[in-house]
């Protein structure tokens, strides 16, 4: 016992109280508006790059040792320990400077005895007698409102408010069972105290066939889509309900036209045909609700049959039936109370609440509070009192092993261990023999779960009952499946916190089986005469009742979650914690908003000025009697159709199912298994531990807010870096209180070391790049050069969920101070700045174009604008579904305004309504054409600083990108030439052209042909009019018509995409999709083939290799002759695969290798063979199209990292040689292709670069370029002649014959087997094709 607690116990016994635990709810508990789910986070703080929750669990078992302090990396940083008492003292003293300084240390928390107790401490008094109902979902089993109807004939107090104005409300429960997919079939019809009333339109098949309903996934599987009714279905349902209510003479509701005035649902309003909306809600008495239920039950089928044919075209109305559902959550209502009177009264309440004869499923969350109190001493309970109250007592809870106990022969404590000798009553419940004594002011201990051992709890069960091992229905999940446990560390404690699991503890299996045996109807075997129908009570299961597996289990254990009760009390739901809202970040970032968001921004500032979020939390836990118990919540599903008929009522369900499940937690078999996994904090340490461990973070937030508040009040904007660092701090604080990985913005927080520190050690640690100041002035900062970025364009990693205009502005500002060193190196620094800024602006524009298209198409395809579940094949799939699927594929493309990855085809399928119009390509009613230069000119004209033109297509007036373009123009002016405005704008236009080519923008939205209100042509960009930025040829109308009327089925969208791409000089292309015969048409395009990319090279972890490849691709210039030759060589080299090696038997003799010319000619004459000796060859062509040109450029360019390395080491890097030689790429094949010259026989082993082999001179390269480019002009035999020049006549003919990729020259092919290149060639860099007979070889 701690000294502090000893001092607390220094009082008379008059101040002591025997421990009693009441079952009533704590005063002041409030109902929750939503189910409590540990996995919930607000969408406003859910990170786009969040980490999976499983990563936290995996990090629990990582070493915390760290390394010696030898460097600035996370692994090299020394780990130091810090006591919890140190953090407590720092907080109580208000020493913010010390707390902030600790954030630069890699610290592991150690617990003091004063704050943390062993869970086996004999002075701890445990109690698990308080049980609560936190969630109840009731699903009807037949058509009607049975879930809403009470089990009463009359009740003058009953009333329900029917509300048909809730079509947008989502069905949110995440646990339970419906027996059908709720996608698109749920309508909220009213609310009550902590209760929602729903009308579900269940598939008739699921109502009629219980097997179908039982096989539907649980809500916890989260496989359903948007639950709301479509607009048309909602109108149908309202008309039916209006019709049903109008038949009640006691209600003033009328319907003039039961199905409206027109078959078209959009041609009339409900208010025109009924007064159902004359008031928002209709109060229904019990008799009114009963009357409505009868009308729905009796008239639904007839009303559907008489409905207009157009209403039934999609099959929805014909296949559905209305079923009532009620959902109660957050009740925190006590159940299974200890007193018999309360128990009996609660049973009657359950019985009166509803009749369960027409209820199919009841899903409940039953919670038990486990509390712990440290006592001063124990007092023995007299044996006579125990015998008088319990009668016979036993020494074990197991009825198969227990024996009756004589209490006079069994002492209260064991003489050696001094532990209590436990005894049990008839039901197996432990009978306390000792009563703890403590002060009345003593508060319970705080309890958390030991996360590092929790998996043992879910996997270490050995059943005591002999038949329980085979009872799979008593345990959730498939037989033999492993429960999935998610851990949620609390207060930066890493191994202590909350858990959530997709099953209940396996130790509940005996209790569930006992309940099943007591309540489940038996499988029936019925002997019937031929054609005799089954009795009514047997109809539920049909023929499936025969046999032992005929009855589904009464109880299905679904899931569980364990959490401290304080988490349940300090927030209205798991997703609405004060510190989980990002309020400070919102107040700072709101300065970047517009006029529409100004009110919200000012409200956020006022809110934070009054109190910061963590200060509100501190106020909530300042009460001495805050809850500290551990809440153990199990979710069960009761399948009412499996209950015995005599027990299918509320009283029996409560007494025989609910109460036994609630009381199971206090059973010794359960609690003794659970106890070793509990973490016990002293009452004065919990929940204060949250304040202590987060004090450094909250201190920084307070100082940051104090520093930025004057900036906001002056109407200025905080720097982007400040906003993001504030978001990082708030996310770290949210993680401390929730343990939810979805608040972690990994791309920013990992480089700052927060991900590693929070997951691997617990306490937060910032990297040295983050500067933490003890003063209020600029308390936290990071230089632009150290800001974490992604990809080659240095896109800044961000944590706040802000608009794309904000993100683009941040990127532009960062690019000014941190220009990427790997892109556009062929341009000057000033030009590179402009290009990067233009790229940022165009990326924002692409995002707006995607939003423009997606919004319009979704609105056209679904009148209510909600998403369609595209992963499910809906019956009667129509054109709208096909368009939405194509839209989804287009949105996923990396270059949606280009041709790559079928982006054009997907866009065409989404935009064009009639498939017969696919052959015309993307619609462009104005028939205008633009070049990419025209595109750049229009952007500049509409966004320049002075005298800008009106915003029109292709820009989108109200989109964020328009503001980004204006910002980009102003920033680029700083880097543009200053001699004249015209020169500056020309520089900016060029930047946009380069950026557009980089982003493969080939077509952009254009304006339509409609007129404005003033009868002027509209200039507004629309989704269904496009203009191409290449020189597209005009399609022949006759051919288009022929394509439409072709008798053979043709994929016209794909064909249109190919035509558009083939006629576009800027369109990307791929070697794999063409033949070398057509290469002249593609090689002259503005872009290299798709295969020529760094992504196709499997770069090793060696930094020099990555540096070389990045340099090559960043500096590739199609205008350079060397680069053209290299690219052409790579394309042709890929066609030889796998024949890119040589055979040892073909190696020329040394005397044929004397001299540069002879050695070169001898090597060029060697046959091309596959690599038979090893498996180092490759057949992946795309890799060679990238690697071969990269090798040639890196070798030739004097500024490349490879040549820089060579100038220092006089050799190429070993990993570079190894990687390329394994693919047949190297000096030897450069010589064979005529791109280098050999000097000695050492070249067969690679040789010394520029010594054993040398490069072509500038003049020789120029001649080689003229030769190859001249061949490209010959469209008939030029591709073949290029192969001859690179590989020799024999191999060129062989490739043409075997692959058909180009047309062989007939005359040259006929002599291929007899003719060879002359051994004495006049040029070292050319292959001369001669017609003379080959000279005979001289004898040695």
XYZ file of N, CA and C in Angstrom, residues 233 311-320:
33
model
N -38.117 5.536 -55.261
C -38.658 4.575 -54.303
C -39.227 5.276 -53.080
N -43.746 2.063 -62.498
C -43.214 1.989 -61.139
C -42.546 0.643 -60.870
N -42.897 -0.348 -61.650
C -42.430 -1.712 -61.369
C -41.394 -2.207 -62.364
N -40.922 -1.315 -63.215
C -39.977 -1.746 -64.240
C -38.669 -2.265 -63.648
N -38.173 -1.631 -62.576
C -36.894 -2.073 -62.004
C -37.044 -3.265 -61.068
N -38.278 -3.726 -60.836
C -38.507 -4.915 -60.018
C -38.459 -4.688 -58.524
N -38.097 -3.477 -58.089
C -37.934 -3.224 -56.661
C -39.262 -3.336 -55.932
N -40.283 -2.689 -56.423
C -41.582 -2.673 -55.751
C -42.199 -4.062 -55.703
N -42.001 -4.850 -56.745
C -42.603 -6.187 -56.800
C -41.939 -7.170 -55.854
N -40.678 -6.938 -55.535
C -39.916 -7.934 -54.764
C -39.746 -7.559 -53.303
N -40.380 -6.477 -52.836
C -40.138 -5.993 -51.480
C -41.428 -5.986 -50.661
